[in-house]
mmCIF file with all atom_site columns, C-alpha atoms and ligand atoms in Angstrom:
data_model
loop_
_atom_site.group_PDB
_atom_site.id
_atom_site.type_symbol
_atom_site.label_atom_id
_atom_site.label_alt_id
_atom_site.label_comp_id
_atom_site.label_asym_id
_atom_site.label_entity_id
_atom_site.label_seq_id
_atom_site.pdbx_PDB_ins_code
_atom_site.Cartn_x
_atom_site.Cartn_y
_atom_site.Cartn_z
_atom_site.occupancy
_atom_site.B_iso_or_equiv
_atom_site.pdbx_formal_charge
_atom_site.auth_seq_id
_atom_site.auth_comp_id
_atom_site.auth_asym_id
_atom_site.auth_atom_id
_atom_site.pdbx_PDB_model_num
ATOM   1   C CA  . LEU K 1 1   ? 88.663  -3.888  59.232 1.00 90.00 ? 22  LEU K CA  1
ATOM   2   C CA  . SER K 1 2   ? 85.000  -4.700  58.765 1.00 93.00 ? 23  SER K CA  1
ATOM   3   C CA  . GLN K 1 3   ? 84.148  -7.784  56.705 1.00 93.00 ? 24  GLN K CA  1
ATOM   4   C CA  . THR K 1 4   ? 83.079  -5.544  53.809 1.00 95.00 ? 25  THR K CA  1
ATOM   5   C CA  . GLN K 1 5   ? 86.343  -3.619  53.937 1.00 96.00 ? 26  GLN K CA  1
ATOM   6   C CA  . GLU K 1 6   ? 88.280  -6.871  54.142 1.00 96.00 ? 27  GLU K CA  1
ATOM   7   C CA  . LYS K 1 7   ? 86.534  -8.241  51.055 1.00 96.00 ? 28  LYS K CA  1
ATOM   8   C CA  . GLY K 1 8   ? 87.039  -4.996  49.119 1.00 97.00 ? 29  GLY K CA  1
ATOM   9   C CA  . LEU K 1 9   ? 90.709  -4.818  50.031 1.00 98.00 ? 30  LEU K CA  1
ATOM   10  C CA  . SER K 1 10  ? 91.177  -8.475  49.088 1.00 98.00 ? 31  SER K CA  1
ATOM   11  C CA  . LYS K 1 11  ? 89.666  -7.791  45.639 1.00 97.00 ? 32  LYS K CA  1
ATOM   12  C CA  . MET K 1 12  ? 91.905  -4.780  45.211 1.00 97.00 ? 33  MET K CA  1
ATOM   13  C CA  . MET K 1 13  ? 94.980  -6.847  46.174 1.00 98.00 ? 34  MET K CA  1
ATOM   14  C CA  . SER K 1 14  ? 93.957  -9.632  43.754 1.00 97.00 ? 35  SER K CA  1
ATOM   15  C CA  . LYS K 1 15  ? 93.555  -7.128  40.939 1.00 97.00 ? 36  LYS K CA  1
ATOM   16  C CA  . LEU K 1 16  ? 96.993  -5.688  41.572 1.00 97.00 ? 37  LEU K CA  1
ATOM   17  C CA  . LEU K 1 17  ? 98.872  -8.942  42.257 1.00 97.00 ? 38  LEU K CA  1
ATOM   18  C CA  . ARG K 1 18  ? 97.123  -11.137 39.655 1.00 96.00 ? 39  ARG K CA  1
ATOM   19  C CA  . HIS K 1 19  ? 96.082  -8.917  36.805 1.00 96.00 ? 40  HIS K CA  1
ATOM   20  C CA  . THR K 1 20  ? 97.221  -5.317  36.335 1.00 96.00 ? 41  THR K CA  1
ATOM   21  C CA  . PRO K 1 21  ? 100.167 -4.322  38.556 1.00 96.00 ? 42  PRO K CA  1
ATOM   22  C CA  . GLU K 1 22  ? 101.256 -1.815  35.882 1.00 95.00 ? 43  GLU K CA  1
ATOM   23  C CA  . ASP K 1 23  ? 98.039  0.169   36.378 1.00 96.00 ? 44  ASP K CA  1
ATOM   24  C CA  . PHE K 1 24  ? 99.238  0.798   39.915 1.00 96.00 ? 45  PHE K CA  1
ATOM   25  C CA  . GLY K 1 25  ? 102.859 1.507   39.003 1.00 96.00 ? 46  GLY K CA  1
ATOM   26  C CA  . VAL K 1 26  ? 103.991 -1.802  40.501 1.00 97.00 ? 47  VAL K CA  1
ATOM   27  C CA  . VAL K 1 27  ? 106.476 -4.190  38.910 1.00 96.00 ? 48  VAL K CA  1
ATOM   28  C CA  . LEU K 1 28  ? 106.208 -7.746  40.184 1.00 95.00 ? 49  LEU K CA  1
ATOM   29  C CA  . ASP K 1 29  ? 109.234 -10.020 40.339 1.00 95.00 ? 50  ASP K CA  1
ATOM   30  C CA  . PRO K 1 30  ? 109.080 -11.768 36.941 1.00 91.00 ? 51  PRO K CA  1
ATOM   31  C CA  . GLU K 1 31  ? 109.931 -15.150 38.467 1.00 90.00 ? 52  GLU K CA  1
ATOM   32  C CA  . ASP K 1 32  ? 107.773 -15.494 41.538 1.00 92.00 ? 53  ASP K CA  1
ATOM   33  C CA  . GLY K 1 33  ? 105.245 -12.698 41.075 1.00 95.00 ? 54  GLY K CA  1
ATOM   34  C CA  . THR K 1 34  ? 106.076 -11.044 44.408 1.00 97.00 ? 55  THR K CA  1
ATOM   35  C CA  . CYS K 1 35  ? 106.538 -7.423  45.405 1.00 97.00 ? 56  CYS K CA  1
ATOM   36  C CA  . SER K 1 36  ? 107.588 -6.012  48.765 1.00 98.00 ? 57  SER K CA  1
ATOM   37  C CA  . ILE K 1 37  ? 104.755 -5.394  51.207 1.00 98.00 ? 58  ILE K CA  1
ATOM   38  C CA  . SER K 1 38  ? 105.807 -1.749  51.418 1.00 98.00 ? 59  SER K CA  1
ATOM   39  C CA  . THR K 1 39  ? 105.456 -1.386  47.620 1.00 98.00 ? 60  THR K CA  1
ATOM   40  C CA  . LEU K 1 40  ? 101.997 -2.944  47.727 1.00 98.00 ? 61  LEU K CA  1
ATOM   41  C CA  . LEU K 1 41  ? 100.999 -0.770  50.682 1.00 98.00 ? 62  LEU K CA  1
ATOM   42  C CA  . ALA K 1 42  ? 102.140 2.452   48.959 1.00 98.00 ? 63  ALA K CA  1
ATOM   43  C CA  . ALA K 1 43  ? 100.304 1.493   45.743 1.00 98.00 ? 64  ALA K CA  1
ATOM   44  C CA  . ILE K 1 44  ? 97.102  0.794   47.680 1.00 98.00 ? 65  ILE K CA  1
ATOM   45  C CA  . GLN K 1 45  ? 97.360  3.969   49.756 1.00 98.00 ? 66  GLN K CA  1
ATOM   46  C CA  . ALA K 1 46  ? 97.738  5.964   46.526 1.00 97.00 ? 67  ALA K CA  1
ATOM   47  C CA  . GLN K 1 47  ? 94.095  5.056   45.731 1.00 95.00 ? 68  GLN K CA  1
ATOM   48  C CA  . SER K 1 48  ? 91.947  7.683   47.446 1.00 94.00 ? 69  SER K CA  1
ATOM   49  C CA  . ARG K 1 49  ? 89.438  5.015   48.525 1.00 94.00 ? 70  ARG K CA  1
ATOM   50  C CA  . TRP K 1 50  ? 92.158  3.053   50.297 1.00 96.00 ? 71  TRP K CA  1
ATOM   51  C CA  . SER K 1 51  ? 94.425  5.855   51.560 1.00 97.00 ? 72  SER K CA  1
ATOM   52  C CA  . TRP K 1 52  ? 93.771  4.837   55.191 1.00 97.00 ? 73  TRP K CA  1
ATOM   53  C CA  . VAL K 1 53  ? 95.018  1.248   54.788 1.00 98.00 ? 74  VAL K CA  1
ATOM   54  C CA  . LYS K 1 54  ? 97.832  0.118   57.085 1.00 98.00 ? 75  LYS K CA  1
ATOM   55  C CA  . GLN K 1 55  ? 100.197 -2.834  56.796 1.00 98.00 ? 76  GLN K CA  1
ATOM   56  C CA  . GLU K 1 56  ? 98.250  -4.656  59.538 1.00 97.00 ? 77  GLU K CA  1
ATOM   57  C CA  . ASP K 1 57  ? 95.133  -4.445  57.347 1.00 98.00 ? 78  ASP K CA  1
ATOM   58  C CA  . ILE K 1 58  ? 96.924  -6.189  54.483 1.00 98.00 ? 79  ILE K CA  1
ATOM   59  C CA  . GLU K 1 59  ? 98.217  -8.802  56.905 1.00 98.00 ? 80  GLU K CA  1
ATOM   60  C CA  . GLN K 1 60  ? 94.690  -9.333  58.209 1.00 97.00 ? 81  GLN K CA  1
ATOM   61  C CA  . VAL K 1 61  ? 93.359  -9.904  54.668 1.00 98.00 ? 82  VAL K CA  1
ATOM   62  C CA  . VAL K 1 62  ? 96.121  -12.443 54.002 1.00 98.00 ? 83  VAL K CA  1
ATOM   63  C CA  . ARG K 1 63  ? 95.467  -14.239 57.307 1.00 97.00 ? 84  ARG K CA  1
ATOM   64  C CA  . ASN K 1 64  ? 91.675  -14.369 56.942 1.00 96.00 ? 85  ASN K CA  1
ATOM   65  C CA  . SER K 1 65  ? 91.459  -15.194 53.220 1.00 95.00 ? 86  SER K CA  1
ATOM   66  C CA  . ASP K 1 66  ? 89.134  -18.214 53.079 1.00 90.00 ? 87  ASP K CA  1
ATOM   67  C CA  . LYS K 1 67  ? 91.019  -19.613 50.114 1.00 90.00 ? 88  LYS K CA  1
ATOM   68  C CA  . GLN K 1 68  ? 94.456  -18.415 51.229 1.00 94.00 ? 89  GLN K CA  1
ATOM   69  C CA  . ARG K 1 69  ? 94.795  -16.329 48.105 1.00 96.00 ? 90  ARG K CA  1
ATOM   70  C CA  . PHE K 1 70  ? 98.017  -14.617 49.175 1.00 98.00 ? 91  PHE K CA  1
ATOM   71  C CA  . GLU K 1 71  ? 101.337 -15.559 50.689 1.00 97.00 ? 92  GLU K CA  1
ATOM   72  C CA  . ILE K 1 72  ? 103.717 -13.366 52.690 1.00 97.00 ? 93  ILE K CA  1
ATOM   73  C CA  . LYS K 1 73  ? 107.353 -14.395 53.019 1.00 96.00 ? 94  LYS K CA  1
ATOM   74  C CA  . ASP K 1 74  ? 110.456 -12.383 53.946 1.00 96.00 ? 95  ASP K CA  1
ATOM   75  C CA  . GLY K 1 75  ? 108.666 -9.040  53.642 1.00 97.00 ? 96  GLY K CA  1
ATOM   76  C CA  . ARG K 1 76  ? 107.293 -9.865  50.193 1.00 98.00 ? 97  ARG K CA  1
ATOM   77  C CA  . ILE K 1 77  ? 103.772 -10.753 49.097 1.00 98.00 ? 98  ILE K CA  1
ATOM   78  C CA  . LYS K 1 78  ? 102.251 -12.584 46.126 1.00 97.00 ? 99  LYS K CA  1
ATOM   79  C CA  . ALA K 1 79  ? 98.962  -13.959 44.878 1.00 97.00 ? 100 ALA K CA  1
ATOM   80  C CA  . ARG K 1 80  ? 99.323  -17.737 45.074 1.00 96.00 ? 101 ARG K CA  1
ATOM   81  C CA  . TYR K 1 81  ? 97.230  -18.429 41.926 1.00 95.00 ? 102 TYR K CA  1
ATOM   82  C CA  . GLY K 1 82  ? 94.786  -16.829 39.509 1.00 95.00 ? 103 GLY K CA  1
ATOM   83  C CA  . HIS K 1 83  ? 97.178  -14.751 37.405 1.00 96.00 ? 104 HIS K CA  1
ATOM   84  C CA  . SER K 1 84  ? 96.203  -13.447 34.002 1.00 95.00 ? 105 SER K CA  1
ATOM   85  C CA  . HIS K 1 85  ? 99.370  -11.406 33.866 1.00 77.00 ? 106 HIS K CA  1
ATOM   86  C CA  . ASP K 1 86  ? 102.924 -12.695 33.488 1.00 77.00 ? 107 ASP K CA  1
ATOM   87  C CA  . LYS K 1 87  ? 103.401 -16.422 33.790 1.00 81.00 ? 108 LYS K CA  1
ATOM   88  C CA  . ILE K 1 88  ? 105.022 -16.836 37.175 1.00 85.00 ? 109 ILE K CA  1
ATOM   89  C CA  . GLN K 1 89  ? 107.158 -19.857 37.881 1.00 87.00 ? 110 GLN K CA  1
ATOM   90  C CA  . TYR K 1 90  ? 105.915 -22.784 39.916 1.00 92.00 ? 111 TYR K CA  1
ATOM   91  C CA  . THR K 1 91  ? 107.735 -25.980 40.739 1.00 89.00 ? 112 THR K CA  1
ATOM   92  C CA  . PRO K 1 92  ? 106.315 -29.012 38.928 1.00 94.00 ? 113 PRO K CA  1
ATOM   93  C CA  . GLY K 1 93  ? 104.780 -31.491 41.371 1.00 95.00 ? 114 GLY K CA  1
ATOM   94  C CA  . ASN K 1 94  ? 103.088 -34.851 41.666 1.00 96.00 ? 115 ASN K CA  1
ATOM   95  C CA  . PRO K 1 95  ? 99.354  -34.389 42.175 1.00 97.00 ? 116 PRO K CA  1
ATOM   96  C CA  . PRO K 1 96  ? 96.953  -36.926 43.699 1.00 98.00 ? 117 PRO K CA  1
ATOM   97  C CA  . ALA K 1 97  ? 95.474  -39.423 41.194 1.00 98.00 ? 118 ALA K CA  1
ATOM   98  C CA  . ILE K 1 98  ? 92.282  -37.390 40.953 1.00 98.00 ? 119 ILE K CA  1
ATOM   99  C CA  . LEU K 1 99  ? 91.843  -33.619 40.872 1.00 98.00 ? 120 LEU K CA  1
ATOM   100 C CA  . TYR K 1 100 ? 88.597  -31.660 40.483 1.00 98.00 ? 121 TYR K CA  1
ATOM   101 C CA  . HIS K 1 101 ? 87.460  -28.714 38.399 1.00 98.00 ? 122 HIS K CA  1
ATOM   102 C CA  . GLY K 1 102 ? 84.108  -27.055 38.996 1.00 98.00 ? 123 GLY K CA  1
ATOM   103 C CA  . THR K 1 103 ? 82.480  -25.444 36.002 1.00 98.00 ? 124 THR K CA  1
ATOM   104 C CA  . ASN K 1 104 ? 78.991  -24.585 34.796 1.00 97.00 ? 125 ASN K CA  1
ATOM   105 C CA  . MET K 1 105 ? 76.434  -26.331 32.577 1.00 97.00 ? 126 MET K CA  1
ATOM   106 C CA  . LYS K 1 106 ? 76.774  -23.777 29.760 1.00 97.00 ? 127 LYS K CA  1
ATOM   107 C CA  . ALA K 1 107 ? 80.539  -24.343 29.431 1.00 97.00 ? 128 ALA K CA  1
ATOM   108 C CA  . LEU K 1 108 ? 80.270  -28.137 29.530 1.00 97.00 ? 129 LEU K CA  1
ATOM   109 C CA  . PRO K 1 109 ? 79.720  -28.940 25.810 1.00 98.00 ? 130 PRO K CA  1
ATOM   110 C CA  . SER K 1 110 ? 82.723  -26.882 24.809 1.00 98.00 ? 131 SER K CA  1
ATOM   111 C CA  . ILE K 1 111 ? 84.889  -28.371 27.600 1.00 98.00 ? 132 ILE K CA  1
ATOM   112 C CA  . LEU K 1 112 ? 83.968  -31.940 26.613 1.00 97.00 ? 133 LEU K CA  1
ATOM   113 C CA  . LYS K 1 113 ? 84.875  -31.115 23.027 1.00 98.00 ? 134 LYS K CA  1
ATOM   114 C CA  . GLU K 1 114 ? 88.095  -29.121 23.419 1.00 98.00 ? 135 GLU K CA  1
ATOM   115 C CA  . GLY K 1 115 ? 89.154  -29.793 26.998 1.00 98.00 ? 136 GLY K CA  1
ATOM   116 C CA  . LEU K 1 116 ? 89.850  -27.345 29.809 1.00 98.00 ? 137 LEU K CA  1
ATOM   117 C CA  . ARG K 1 117 ? 91.564  -24.177 28.651 1.00 98.00 ? 138 ARG K CA  1
ATOM   118 C CA  . PRO K 1 118 ? 93.177  -21.528 30.867 1.00 96.00 ? 139 PRO K CA  1
ATOM   119 C CA  . MET K 1 119 ? 90.781  -18.958 29.301 1.00 96.00 ? 140 MET K CA  1
ATOM   120 C CA  . GLY K 1 120 ? 91.680  -15.558 30.790 1.00 94.00 ? 141 GLY K CA  1
ATOM   121 C CA  . ARG K 1 121 ? 94.280  -16.937 33.171 1.00 95.00 ? 142 ARG K CA  1
ATOM   122 C CA  . GLN K 1 122 ? 97.762  -18.383 32.791 1.00 94.00 ? 143 GLN K CA  1
ATOM   123 C CA  . TYR K 1 123 ? 96.780  -21.907 33.877 1.00 96.00 ? 144 TYR K CA  1
ATOM   124 C CA  . VAL K 1 124 ? 93.828  -24.230 34.290 1.00 97.00 ? 145 VAL K CA  1
ATOM   125 C CA  . HIS K 1 125 ? 92.851  -24.270 38.002 1.00 97.00 ? 146 HIS K CA  1
ATOM   126 C CA  . LEU K 1 126 ? 92.259  -27.643 39.674 1.00 98.00 ? 147 LEU K CA  1
ATOM   127 C CA  . SER K 1 127 ? 91.556  -28.635 43.293 1.00 97.00 ? 148 SER K CA  1
ATOM   128 C CA  . GLU K 1 128 ? 92.396  -31.608 45.501 1.00 97.00 ? 149 GLU K CA  1
ATOM   129 C CA  . GLY K 1 129 ? 88.906  -31.612 46.951 1.00 96.00 ? 150 GLY K CA  1
ATOM   130 C CA  . THR K 1 130 ? 85.457  -30.822 45.636 1.00 97.00 ? 151 THR K CA  1
ATOM   131 C CA  . HIS K 1 131 ? 84.905  -27.970 48.116 1.00 95.00 ? 152 HIS K CA  1
ATOM   132 C CA  . PHE K 1 132 ? 86.969  -25.252 46.386 1.00 93.00 ? 153 PHE K CA  1
ATOM   133 C CA  . ALA K 1 133 ? 86.068  -26.644 42.966 1.00 96.00 ? 154 ALA K CA  1
ATOM   134 C CA  . ALA K 1 134 ? 82.369  -26.290 43.798 1.00 96.00 ? 155 ALA K CA  1
ATOM   135 C CA  . LEU K 1 135 ? 82.894  -22.692 44.933 1.00 94.00 ? 156 LEU K CA  1
ATOM   136 C CA  . ALA K 1 136 ? 84.699  -21.877 41.680 1.00 94.00 ? 157 ALA K CA  1
ATOM   137 C CA  . GLY K 1 137 ? 82.130  -23.610 39.465 1.00 96.00 ? 158 GLY K CA  1
ATOM   138 C CA  . SER K 1 138 ? 79.086  -22.129 41.176 1.00 95.00 ? 159 SER K CA  1
ATOM   139 C CA  . ARG K 1 139 ? 80.171  -18.571 40.402 1.00 93.00 ? 160 ARG K CA  1
ATOM   140 C CA  . ARG K 1 140 ? 78.938  -18.780 36.819 1.00 91.00 ? 161 ARG K CA  1
ATOM   141 C CA  . GLY K 1 141 ? 75.721  -20.810 36.875 1.00 93.00 ? 162 GLY K CA  1
ATOM   142 C CA  . GLU K 1 142 ? 74.633  -24.359 37.440 1.00 95.00 ? 163 GLU K CA  1
ATOM   143 C CA  . LEU K 1 143 ? 77.552  -26.314 38.873 1.00 97.00 ? 164 LEU K CA  1
ATOM   144 C CA  . VAL K 1 144 ? 79.095  -29.225 36.993 1.00 98.00 ? 165 VAL K CA  1
ATOM   145 C CA  . MET K 1 145 ? 81.879  -31.147 38.718 1.00 98.00 ? 166 MET K CA  1
ATOM   146 C CA  . LEU K 1 146 ? 84.631  -32.595 36.550 1.00 98.00 ? 167 LEU K CA  1
ATOM   147 C CA  . GLN K 1 147 ? 87.139  -35.183 37.633 1.00 98.00 ? 168 GLN K CA  1
ATOM   148 C CA  . VAL K 1 148 ? 90.644  -35.096 36.160 1.00 98.00 ? 169 VAL K CA  1
ATOM   149 C CA  . ASP K 1 149 ? 92.619  -38.328 35.754 1.00 98.00 ? 170 ASP K CA  1
ATOM   150 C CA  . THR K 1 150 ? 96.106  -37.008 36.488 1.00 98.00 ? 171 THR K CA  1
ATOM   151 C CA  . SER K 1 151 ? 97.967  -40.225 35.533 1.00 98.00 ? 172 SER K CA  1
ATOM   152 C CA  . ALA K 1 152 ? 96.359  -40.134 32.082 1.00 98.00 ? 173 ALA K CA  1
ATOM   153 C CA  . ALA K 1 153 ? 97.311  -36.476 31.819 1.00 98.00 ? 174 ALA K CA  1
ATOM   154 C CA  . LYS K 1 154 ? 100.912 -37.143 32.871 1.00 97.00 ? 175 LYS K CA  1
ATOM   155 C CA  . GLN K 1 155 ? 101.133 -39.866 30.211 1.00 97.00 ? 176 GLN K CA  1
ATOM   156 C CA  . GLN K 1 156 ? 100.196 -37.211 27.694 1.00 96.00 ? 177 GLN K CA  1
ATOM   157 C CA  . GLY K 1 157 ? 103.033 -35.002 28.909 1.00 96.00 ? 178 GLY K CA  1
ATOM   158 C CA  . ILE K 1 158 ? 100.972 -32.564 30.956 1.00 97.00 ? 179 ILE K CA  1
ATOM   159 C CA  . THR K 1 159 ? 102.830 -30.938 33.843 1.00 97.00 ? 180 THR K CA  1
ATOM   160 C CA  . PHE K 1 160 ? 101.157 -30.087 37.138 1.00 98.00 ? 181 PHE K CA  1
ATOM   161 C CA  . TYR K 1 161 ? 102.219 -27.251 39.434 1.00 97.00 ? 182 TYR K CA  1
ATOM   162 C CA  . TYR K 1 162 ? 101.260 -26.907 43.081 1.00 95.00 ? 183 TYR K CA  1
ATOM   163 C CA  . ALA K 1 163 ? 100.120 -23.446 44.151 1.00 94.00 ? 184 ALA K CA  1
ATOM   164 C CA  . GLY K 1 164 ? 99.462  -24.425 47.789 1.00 90.00 ? 185 GLY K CA  1
ATOM   165 C CA  . ASN K 1 165 ? 96.273  -24.941 49.799 1.00 90.00 ? 186 ASN K CA  1
ATOM   166 C CA  . GLU K 1 166 ? 94.974  -27.791 47.596 1.00 92.00 ? 187 GLU K CA  1
ATOM   167 C CA  . VAL K 1 167 ? 95.196  -25.774 44.374 1.00 95.00 ? 188 VAL K CA  1
ATOM   168 C CA  . TRP K 1 168 ? 96.945  -27.304 41.357 1.00 97.00 ? 189 TRP K CA  1
ATOM   169 C CA  . LEU K 1 169 ? 97.655  -25.615 38.031 1.00 97.00 ? 190 LEU K CA  1
ATOM   170 C CA  . SER K 1 170 ? 98.171  -27.091 34.580 1.00 97.00 ? 191 SER K CA  1
ATOM   171 C CA  . ASP K 1 171 ? 98.217  -26.198 30.936 1.00 95.00 ? 192 ASP K CA  1
ATOM   172 C CA  . HIS K 1 172 ? 95.437  -27.298 28.587 1.00 97.00 ? 193 HIS K CA  1
ATOM   173 C CA  . MET K 1 173 ? 93.709  -30.474 29.819 1.00 98.00 ? 194 MET K CA  1
ATOM   174 C CA  . PRO K 1 174 ? 92.395  -32.691 26.989 1.00 98.00 ? 195 PRO K CA  1
ATOM   175 C CA  . PRO K 1 175 ? 88.872  -34.133 27.194 1.00 98.00 ? 196 PRO K CA  1
ATOM   176 C CA  . SER K 1 176 ? 90.242  -37.693 27.361 1.00 98.00 ? 197 SER K CA  1
ATOM   177 C CA  . CYS K 1 177 ? 91.441  -36.940 30.933 1.00 98.00 ? 198 CYS K CA  1
ATOM   178 C CA  . LEU K 1 178 ? 88.080  -35.540 32.065 1.00 98.00 ? 199 LEU K CA  1
ATOM   179 C CA  . SER K 1 179 ? 84.870  -37.074 33.312 1.00 98.00 ? 200 SER K CA  1
ATOM   180 C CA  . VAL K 1 180 ? 81.700  -35.550 34.705 1.00 98.00 ? 201 VAL K CA  1
ATOM   181 C CA  . ILE K 1 181 ? 80.833  -36.781 38.208 1.00 95.00 ? 202 ILE K CA  1
HETATM 182 C C1  . HQG W 2 .   ? 85.724  -22.494 31.847 1.00 57.04 ? 323 HQG W C1  1
HETATM 183 C C2  . HQG W 2 .   ? 88.716  -18.278 41.694 1.00 57.04 ? 323 HQG W C2  1
HETATM 184 C C3  . HQG W 2 .   ? 84.412  -23.183 27.733 1.00 57.04 ? 323 HQG W C3  1
HETATM 185 C C4  . HQG W 2 .   ? 86.129  -22.930 33.230 1.00 57.04 ? 323 HQG W C4  1
HETATM 186 C C5  . HQG W 2 .   ? 88.110  -19.659 41.648 1.00 57.04 ? 323 HQG W C5  1
HETATM 187 C C6  . HQG W 2 .   ? 85.725  -21.711 34.049 1.00 57.04 ? 323 HQG W C6  1
HETATM 188 C C7  . HQG W 2 .   ? 89.289  -20.542 41.321 1.00 57.04 ? 323 HQG W C7  1
HETATM 189 C C8  . HQG W 2 .   ? 85.832  -23.329 29.512 1.00 57.04 ? 323 HQG W C8  1
HETATM 190 C C9  . HQG W 2 .   ? 85.978  -20.551 33.098 1.00 57.04 ? 323 HQG W C9  1
HETATM 191 C C10 . HQG W 2 .   ? 90.159  -19.647 40.452 1.00 57.04 ? 323 HQG W C10 1
HETATM 192 C C11 . HQG W 2 .   ? 86.746  -24.098 28.759 1.00 57.04 ? 323 HQG W C11 1
HETATM 193 C C12 . HQG W 2 .   ? 87.267  -19.822 33.414 1.00 57.04 ? 323 HQG W C12 1
HETATM 194 C C13 . HQG W 2 .   ? 90.055  -20.006 39.005 1.00 57.04 ? 323 HQG W C13 1
HETATM 195 C C14 . HQG W 2 .   ? 86.400  -24.386 27.416 1.00 57.04 ? 323 HQG W C14 1
HETATM 196 C C15 . HQG W 2 .   ? 87.565  -23.877 30.731 1.00 57.04 ? 323 HQG W C15 1
HETATM 197 N N1  . HQG W 2 .   ? 85.225  -23.918 26.954 1.00 57.04 ? 323 HQG W N1  1
HETATM 198 N N2  . HQG W 2 .   ? 84.682  -22.877 29.015 1.00 57.04 ? 323 HQG W N2  1
HETATM 199 N N3  . HQG W 2 .   ? 87.194  -25.107 26.623 1.00 57.04 ? 323 HQG W N3  1
HETATM 200 N N4  . HQG W 2 .   ? 87.807  -24.413 29.534 1.00 57.04 ? 323 HQG W N4  1
HETATM 201 N N5  . HQG W 2 .   ? 86.368  -23.208 30.744 1.00 57.04 ? 323 HQG W N5  1
HETATM 202 O O1  . HQG W 2 .   ? 87.704  -17.833 36.619 1.00 57.04 ? 323 HQG W O1  1
HETATM 203 O O2  . HQG W 2 .   ? 88.884  -22.243 37.320 1.00 57.04 ? 323 HQG W O2  1
HETATM 204 O O3  . HQG W 2 .   ? 88.012  -16.534 44.379 1.00 57.04 ? 323 HQG W O3  1
HETATM 205 O O4  . HQG W 2 .   ? 89.388  -18.153 34.769 1.00 57.04 ? 323 HQG W O4  1
HETATM 206 O O5  . HQG W 2 .   ? 85.451  -24.100 33.620 1.00 57.04 ? 323 HQG W O5  1
HETATM 207 O O6  . HQG W 2 .   ? 87.480  -20.019 42.843 1.00 57.04 ? 323 HQG W O6  1
HETATM 208 O O7  . HQG W 2 .   ? 86.709  -20.889 37.387 1.00 57.04 ? 323 HQG W O7  1
HETATM 209 O O8  . HQG W 2 .   ? 89.348  -15.551 42.541 1.00 57.04 ? 323 HQG W O8  1
HETATM 210 O O9  . HQG W 2 .   ? 88.791  -20.085 36.169 1.00 57.04 ? 323 HQG W O9  1
HETATM 211 O O10 . HQG W 2 .   ? 84.364  -21.746 34.375 1.00 57.04 ? 323 HQG W O10 1
HETATM 212 O O11 . HQG W 2 .   ? 89.996  -20.956 42.417 1.00 57.04 ? 323 HQG W O11 1
HETATM 213 O O12 . HQG W 2 .   ? 90.472  -16.590 44.515 1.00 57.04 ? 323 HQG W O12 1
HETATM 214 O O13 . HQG W 2 .   ? 86.073  -21.128 31.797 1.00 57.04 ? 323 HQG W O13 1
HETATM 215 O O14 . HQG W 2 .   ? 89.658  -18.315 40.659 1.00 57.04 ? 323 HQG W O14 1
HETATM 216 O O15 . HQG W 2 .   ? 89.348  -18.021 42.914 1.00 57.04 ? 323 HQG W O15 1
HETATM 217 O O16 . HQG W 2 .   ? 87.071  -19.115 34.609 1.00 57.04 ? 323 HQG W O16 1
HETATM 218 O O17 . HQG W 2 .   ? 88.686  -20.121 38.649 1.00 57.04 ? 323 HQG W O17 1
HETATM 219 P P1  . HQG W 2 .   ? 88.263  -18.698 35.564 1.00 57.04 ? 323 HQG W P1  1
HETATM 220 P P2  . HQG W 2 .   ? 88.189  -20.932 37.375 1.00 57.04 ? 323 HQG W P2  1
HETATM 221 P P3  . HQG W 2 .   ? 89.288  -16.587 43.624 1.00 57.04 ? 323 HQG W P3  1
#
């Protein structure tokens, strides 16, 4: 796989595993959001652009994903985070005292007023470090880094879920738990 092919295939896999499996005739496990690798492979090969894809190519995308977007276990594959589709189950966890969310200057006034909302996804996405948060925030304009006080959030009854690789998920995060850094 060339780097361009790898990126394209990764986007295709994200679309299918995070957003619209039904458009590809795939049903994800309602609990953990997985499907078998063979199901994913067949659905990808059914797209004329990707008819040449082999299982090794999918495995290569999973292995090389800079943000470890996917997880393979016991012959099944899932997107680890980012879903807009069905709410998949995560185990509640205890996050570090501070988590980060990168956003952009245009969104800031609304975030400071109403807090962080999941918007088009199932959860708000938070990171243990500023690196991934900065990547996420920079996609939509001038980066603003927010710090989340997780103890304050827990006191308000907010649950945190660990998606792996430094990514944490939560429901709506009120402005009182946020500060700009
Ligand atoms: C913003 C990518 C106005 C929020 C990334 C963000 C991440 C508000 C945007 C992962 C708001 C939603 C998730 C409010 C939140 N008013 N704007 N009240 N509350 N927002 O893409 O966290 O490369 O759904 O700040 O790197 O940016 O795809 O969420 O700017 O890890 O693997 O609304 O997706 O990873 O955008 O990104 P998104 P996100 P991948």
